[in-house]
Amino acid sequence: RSTVSPPSIFLRTRWLHGDTPTATDLHSWFPGERRHEERGAGAELLSFFHGVNTHVVTREKEAAIARSHGHILRSGTAQWIDDNQFGLTCYAAGIFGAQAYLGNPSFTRLLSVVRNSLNVARASGQRVFLRRGAGEWQQLGVPSAFVMEPGEVRWIYRLGTDVVEARVWCSRELAASFLALRVVAGAPCEFLITHQVVIGAIEFEHAGAAKVYAAEGWMEFQPSEQSSLGRHQPDACFALAANSPDVMAALGGDASLYPDGLERGGPYATLLTKPVRSCGVIMLGTNAGVAGLSAAVAAARTEFAFGAGHARPPASPVQQLTGSDPGVARLNEVLPWFTHNAFIHFTAPHGLEQCGGAAWGVRDVCQGSVEWLLAAGEYATVRRLLTTVFEQQYSYNPNDPTVAGCWPQWFMFAPFRFIQQAHSHGDVCFWPVKALCDYVEASNDFAFLSTSLSYTDPELFTPSGSADSLWAHCDRVVAHCEARFLPGTALVNYGDGDWDDTLQPADPAMRTRMVSTWTIGLAYHTFRQLTAVCRRAGETDRANRLDLLLVRMRADFIRHAMPAGVVAGFLINEANGSLRPLLHPTDRVTGIRYRLLPMTRSILAELFTLEEAQRHAAIIAEELSFSDGVRLMSEPAVYHGGLEKLFKRADTAANVGREIGLQYVHAHIRYAEAMAKVGDADRLWQALQVINPVGLERVVPSAVARQSNVYFSSSDADFPDRIEAAARWSELRAGRIPVRAGWRLYSSGPGLYLNKVRTCLLGLRESFDEVIFDPVLPRQLDGLTAETHLLGRPVQLLYAIMAGTSAPTAIKLNGVSLPMVRREINPYRTGGLCVLRSVLAPLLRPTNNHIEITL
């Protein structure tokens, strides 16, 4: 008797893809206006935007891209990492739910992740099979139309004359997700819904406990006691339920996957329906143990039956932009999607390609998340964020007791707080202080600085027991910076790296011998802001000490970091005490002439003079600007077949991905911010346009088709290998090389983008006891309007560009001319108008506020 198992349904069935939608189909399914239509070489419709915030992708668009369109959903409304949130990832290629999780997207998973972008592994996550009449089972694959809204996903399959629809959303109140299947046209059919179950972190690592309540139509799942989840979160458990037991023909393990109907003990849960026109599947989780699962299933079924509204991400900080320039409509379209992306990055850290996550990167959360939340006026959330981050500051450095004030590179939340990246790059210590200064400036909340917070033990990763004011926490960072100065200078050393992971040195000795000029600029910028906060708070002694330190830092930056008037990317401290520049026109070692990061950060930090800022802006325009954005360096690092000679990743990366293609969108957004600082409205506007995925092909003709409603973290040159990339780099600059989208969603970039639209383009910024109006708008945006908020009230901004593209001349609020307190000091151009909050507040109505800004 053969012991070989028959092939499972994943191996023996054919894909059932939706037919190509006809014009009649699309008009019927999506009546009314279509925006930003994307068409293929044969004029076929690929994608469009529709309704309020709906993005529609056709079968042809899905077939045209390398990675399946995807969307991440999560339950609830809280803007915080929440142990009780339930989330999942959906992909167009017939993956109705993957990486379904409770709280922690990495460790508390119900379903497996998608590990192959080509959908070769057909079993991962939640899948659906369909059988019509006496026919064979077929697996639902690519739909005729894939429909995304910020809070839900739909798949529409036209199958000849039949139409089948799947819809997935998460609950607003419960830790649950819902899958609704419906036969829109055609005879009833059977559905088999399969789930590859993990109940933990990694597929097949531990077998959890499952129990089937067949008569009640649901299953419960508990983690194995041997698993990490079972040890650290033993009360976490899950349920999988039919929306109605009456529609079920069978419910259980993997027996339905095999033609003989025998169980094989595989990690699968299946629901088989009778012939039906509609059915639903509920997934949910709880941290309260299995005793409450039955009631949770009942509550979820009630919500499913009544069609309660789905969870939605928060509204964009800026809404309803209108203007005659086509770029305005593109910008208006992308803002809710980038808000969704920023929301996921902050509250459920992971992405469409980066399945691992669930941790806060200290650098990332102090940039993208803080700046997004400040732009949204969510000061209480930022305060909570800063409290959490500062309590993660290490009380000492176990490797060097003389250097304290560090943070982990990233850390997880309880019950997995013991998982942290203990060492951090040399710039990480400055970001929490800068974020704190950003918060105090925006909120005018000086009392927060006196809050007493604990530290973290760097070896046990538990609270240290000691506590200090936030002032003292910042003092440790200042002392930490001074302890890292190169001997005889005020130049902070490289430490364990800077923001650009590509250029981590291969020689460990370089951590103390090398200087990143970008890190110097960041430290200087941070301490400038801290000095301003100290002075306004009456901390005169602290401010005076910082002033003296800033003078030293600036003097040494000018003396050492700018040979021949051009900032070097790095400096090497030689044995004779001299400082040799790298990534500079005089550099004969790397062959790389210019590095973007120190140029933009030095502008933002006001380290440059006006003439130096203009010179470096010109270098960026001439040497680092490409059709798809600015690049990190003028040339890629020389490849030596993977041998480490100078830099770890730059020397070993074989592919031309984001680190070798050199267009990091995050860095490009900082460039846009720098262009606002110098008042270059045209370059600011263009910079915001070339990284907006909506209608990107109209702005970047060399852009390869990509998902149009999600942030891409890089623009990668489409070279087959690094040798060809080096040989044809000039063609990339000329726009003759196609560029591909990098990883989607998981980045601090969406939050930065939202902030720059409000604070740089529209020029609305809260600053201590004032509000600063400092828009930087190109002339074609005359007449632009936008809706946002100010001092807790909704406002509509209206712009008239009369004389220049920055430095407004008049402001009216609800028809009343506002008195100017002063002009903000900007060393590179005329600054914005400053108006006291106390003047603005009484003039703001609960609704219907109009602010007219004349430039």
mmCIF file of C-alpha atoms in Angstrom, residues 237-397:
data_model
loop_
_atom_site.group_PDB
_atom_site.id
_atom_site.type_symbol
_atom_site.label_atom_id
_atom_site.label_comp_id
_atom_site.label_asym_id
_atom_site.label_seq_id
_atom_site.Cartn_x
_atom_site.Cartn_y
_atom_site.Cartn_z
ATOM 1 C CA CYS A 237 -4.993 33.207 21.210
ATOM 2 C CA PHE A 238 -6.943 33.359 17.973
ATOM 3 C CA ALA A 239 -10.222 32.287 16.447
ATOM 4 C CA LEU A 240 -11.239 31.539 12.886
ATOM 5 C CA ALA A 241 -14.976 31.490 12.243
ATOM 6 C CA ALA A 242 -17.590 31.340 9.534
ATOM 7 C CA ASN A 243 -19.884 34.326 9.658
ATOM 8 C CA SER A 244 -22.756 31.842 9.782
ATOM 9 C CA PRO A 245 -22.458 28.123 10.671
ATOM 10 C CA ASP A 246 -25.416 27.374 8.393
ATOM 11 C CA VAL A 247 -23.384 27.895 5.218
ATOM 12 C CA MET A 248 -20.624 25.491 6.238
ATOM 13 C CA ALA A 249 -20.199 21.983 4.845
ATOM 14 C CA ALA A 250 -16.964 21.246 6.685
ATOM 15 C CA LEU A 251 -14.549 22.993 9.012
ATOM 16 C CA GLY A 252 -11.256 21.719 10.337
ATOM 17 C CA GLY A 253 -7.649 21.018 9.438
ATOM 18 C CA ASP A 254 -6.051 19.975 6.174
ATOM 19 C CA ALA A 255 -8.404 17.098 5.224
ATOM 20 C CA SER A 256 -10.239 19.276 2.696
ATOM 21 C CA LEU A 257 -6.963 19.882 0.881
ATOM 22 C CA TYR A 258 -6.654 16.264 -0.280
ATOM 23 C CA PRO A 259 -8.909 14.245 -2.598
ATOM 24 C CA ASP A 260 -9.121 11.353 -0.137
ATOM 25 C CA GLY A 261 -10.325 13.684 2.655
ATOM 26 C CA LEU A 262 -7.762 12.390 5.146
ATOM 27 C CA GLU A 263 -5.963 14.594 7.681
ATOM 28 C CA ARG A 264 -2.181 14.888 7.284
ATOM 29 C CA GLY A 265 -1.559 17.118 10.298
ATOM 30 C CA GLY A 266 -0.359 20.045 8.264
ATOM 31 C CA PRO A 267 -0.497 23.631 9.573
ATOM 32 C CA TYR A 268 -3.763 24.457 7.848
ATOM 33 C CA ALA A 269 -7.257 25.486 8.822
ATOM 34 C CA THR A 270 -9.980 25.190 6.208
ATOM 35 C CA LEU A 271 -13.606 26.204 5.806
ATOM 36 C CA LEU A 272 -15.687 24.493 3.115
ATOM 37 C CA THR A 273 -19.067 25.974 2.249
ATOM 38 C CA LYS A 274 -22.186 24.566 0.716
ATOM 39 C CA PRO A 275 -23.211 26.062 -2.653
ATOM 40 C CA VAL A 276 -23.918 29.671 -1.639
ATOM 41 C CA ARG A 277 -24.272 33.156 -3.033
ATOM 42 C CA SER A 278 -22.438 34.706 -0.105
ATOM 43 C CA CYS A 279 -20.381 33.723 2.891
ATOM 44 C CA GLY A 280 -17.855 35.232 5.239
ATOM 45 C CA VAL A 281 -14.806 34.358 7.302
ATOM 46 C CA ILE A 282 -13.780 36.096 10.512
ATOM 47 C CA MET A 283 -10.287 36.098 11.986
ATOM 48 C CA LEU A 284 -9.760 37.547 15.443
ATOM 49 C CA GLY A 285 -7.415 37.530 18.391
ATOM 50 C CA THR A 286 -7.365 38.295 22.073
ATOM 51 C CA ASN A 287 -4.837 38.573 24.886
ATOM 52 C CA ALA A 288 -7.401 37.456 27.445
ATOM 53 C CA GLY A 289 -7.095 33.697 26.917
ATOM 54 C CA VAL A 290 -9.401 31.169 25.281
ATOM 55 C CA ALA A 291 -12.216 31.683 27.761
ATOM 56 C CA GLY A 292 -13.325 34.837 26.002
ATOM 57 C CA LEU A 293 -13.067 33.587 22.427
ATOM 58 C CA SER A 294 -16.637 32.362 22.119
ATOM 59 C CA ALA A 295 -18.039 35.757 23.110
ATOM 60 C CA ALA A 296 -15.569 37.486 20.783
ATOM 61 C CA VAL A 297 -16.726 35.330 17.884
ATOM 62 C CA ALA A 298 -20.354 36.178 18.650
ATOM 63 C CA ALA A 299 -19.584 39.908 18.757
ATOM 64 C CA ALA A 300 -17.695 39.713 15.481
ATOM 65 C CA ARG A 301 -20.554 37.841 13.812
ATOM 66 C CA THR A 302 -22.967 40.521 14.945
ATOM 67 C CA GLU A 303 -20.750 43.215 13.516
ATOM 68 C CA PHE A 304 -20.409 41.294 10.242
ATOM 69 C CA ALA A 305 -24.187 40.871 9.962
ATOM 70 C CA PHE A 306 -24.941 44.527 10.550
ATOM 71 C CA GLY A 307 -22.215 45.690 8.152
ATOM 72 C CA ALA A 308 -20.586 48.037 10.646
ATOM 73 C CA GLY A 309 -18.066 50.499 9.194
ATOM 74 C CA HIS A 310 -14.468 49.432 8.868
ATOM 75 C CA ALA A 311 -11.474 50.838 10.656
ATOM 76 C CA ARG A 312 -9.955 53.833 8.922
ATOM 77 C CA PRO A 313 -6.571 55.503 9.232
ATOM 78 C CA PRO A 314 -6.591 59.126 10.427
ATOM 79 C CA ALA A 315 -7.215 61.997 8.047
ATOM 80 C CA SER A 316 -4.323 63.652 6.274
ATOM 81 C CA PRO A 317 -2.885 66.770 7.949
ATOM 82 C CA VAL A 318 -3.518 68.565 4.635
ATOM 83 C CA GLN A 319 -6.641 67.958 2.554
ATOM 84 C CA GLN A 320 -8.472 69.179 -0.520
ATOM 85 C CA LEU A 321 -5.759 70.948 -2.440
ATOM 86 C CA THR A 322 -7.066 72.645 -5.558
ATOM 87 C CA GLY A 323 -5.184 74.474 -8.269
ATOM 88 C CA SER A 324 -4.747 74.682 -12.013
ATOM 89 C CA ASP A 325 -1.359 72.917 -12.115
ATOM 90 C CA PRO A 326 -1.785 69.145 -12.781
ATOM 91 C CA GLY A 327 0.661 68.426 -9.990
ATOM 92 C CA VAL A 328 -1.796 69.791 -7.436
ATOM 93 C CA ALA A 329 -4.358 67.101 -8.234
ATOM 94 C CA ARG A 330 -1.661 64.425 -8.054
ATOM 95 C CA LEU A 331 -0.524 65.743 -4.685
ATOM 96 C CA ASN A 332 -4.086 65.909 -3.386
ATOM 97 C CA GLU A 333 -4.631 62.286 -4.436
ATOM 98 C CA VAL A 334 -1.599 60.849 -2.677
ATOM 99 C CA LEU A 335 -1.977 62.549 0.722
ATOM 100 C CA PRO A 336 -4.509 60.088 2.246
ATOM 101 C CA TRP A 337 -2.406 57.140 1.068
ATOM 102 C CA PHE A 338 0.805 58.534 2.536
ATOM 103 C CA THR A 339 -1.140 59.198 5.747
ATOM 104 C CA HIS A 340 -2.124 55.532 5.796
ATOM 105 C CA ASN A 341 1.506 54.565 5.219
ATOM 106 C CA ALA A 342 2.764 56.854 8.002
ATOM 107 C CA PHE A 343 0.069 55.439 10.303
ATOM 108 C CA ILE A 344 1.144 51.829 9.640
ATOM 109 C CA HIS A 345 4.845 52.679 9.955
ATOM 110 C CA PHE A 346 4.184 54.203 13.369
ATOM 111 C CA THR A 347 1.559 51.917 14.894
ATOM 112 C CA ALA A 348 2.239 48.529 13.249
ATOM 113 C CA PRO A 349 5.793 48.737 11.906
ATOM 114 C CA HIS A 350 6.207 46.524 8.839
ATOM 115 C CA GLY A 351 5.801 46.833 5.097
ATOM 116 C CA LEU A 352 4.741 45.077 1.925
ATOM 117 C CA GLU A 353 8.267 43.774 1.325
ATOM 118 C CA GLN A 354 9.596 44.035 4.887
ATOM 119 C CA CYS A 355 7.511 41.402 6.659
ATOM 120 C CA GLY A 356 9.621 41.609 9.797
ATOM 121 C CA GLY A 357 9.003 44.605 11.982
ATOM 122 C CA ALA A 358 7.050 45.436 15.129
ATOM 123 C CA ALA A 359 9.922 47.561 16.433
ATOM 124 C CA TRP A 360 10.502 51.275 16.558
ATOM 125 C CA GLY A 361 13.716 52.411 14.961
ATOM 126 C CA VAL A 362 14.768 55.314 17.179
ATOM 127 C CA ARG A 363 15.982 57.353 14.215
ATOM 128 C CA ASP A 364 12.879 56.611 12.138
ATOM 129 C CA VAL A 365 10.202 57.227 14.742
ATOM 130 C CA CYS A 366 11.876 60.489 15.796
ATOM 131 C CA GLN A 367 11.736 61.692 12.204
ATOM 132 C CA GLY A 368 8.810 60.481 10.117
ATOM 133 C CA SER A 369 6.405 59.693 12.932
ATOM 134 C CA VAL A 370 7.133 62.817 14.980
ATOM 135 C CA GLU A 371 6.978 65.126 11.972
ATOM 136 C CA TRP A 372 3.742 63.579 10.684
ATOM 137 C CA LEU A 373 2.084 63.818 14.094
ATOM 138 C CA LEU A 374 3.251 67.403 14.588
ATOM 139 C CA ALA A 375 1.866 68.314 11.164
ATOM 140 C CA ALA A 376 -1.422 66.740 12.273
ATOM 141 C CA GLY A 377 -1.437 68.648 15.571
ATOM 142 C CA GLU A 378 -1.356 65.381 17.558
ATOM 143 C CA TYR A 379 0.743 66.802 20.378
ATOM 144 C CA ALA A 380 -0.429 64.369 23.054
ATOM 145 C CA THR A 381 0.658 61.422 20.912
ATOM 146 C CA VAL A 382 4.065 62.996 20.266
ATOM 147 C CA ARG A 383 4.492 63.573 23.981
ATOM 148 C CA ARG A 384 3.718 59.906 24.635
ATOM 149 C CA LEU A 385 6.108 58.889 21.857
ATOM 150 C CA LEU A 386 8.925 60.987 23.308
ATOM 151 C CA THR A 387 8.296 59.615 26.786
ATOM 152 C CA THR A 388 8.619 56.079 25.427
ATOM 153 C CA VAL A 389 11.766 56.850 23.457
ATOM 154 C CA PHE A 390 13.549 58.714 26.245
ATOM 155 C CA GLU A 391 12.800 55.907 28.683
ATOM 156 C CA GLN A 392 14.717 53.661 26.283
ATOM 157 C CA GLN A 393 17.880 55.758 26.642
ATOM 158 C CA TYR A 394 20.615 53.575 28.139
ATOM 159 C CA SER A 395 21.809 54.471 31.614
ATOM 160 C CA TYR A 396 25.405 53.597 30.706
ATOM 161 C CA ASN A 397 27.463 52.056 27.937
#
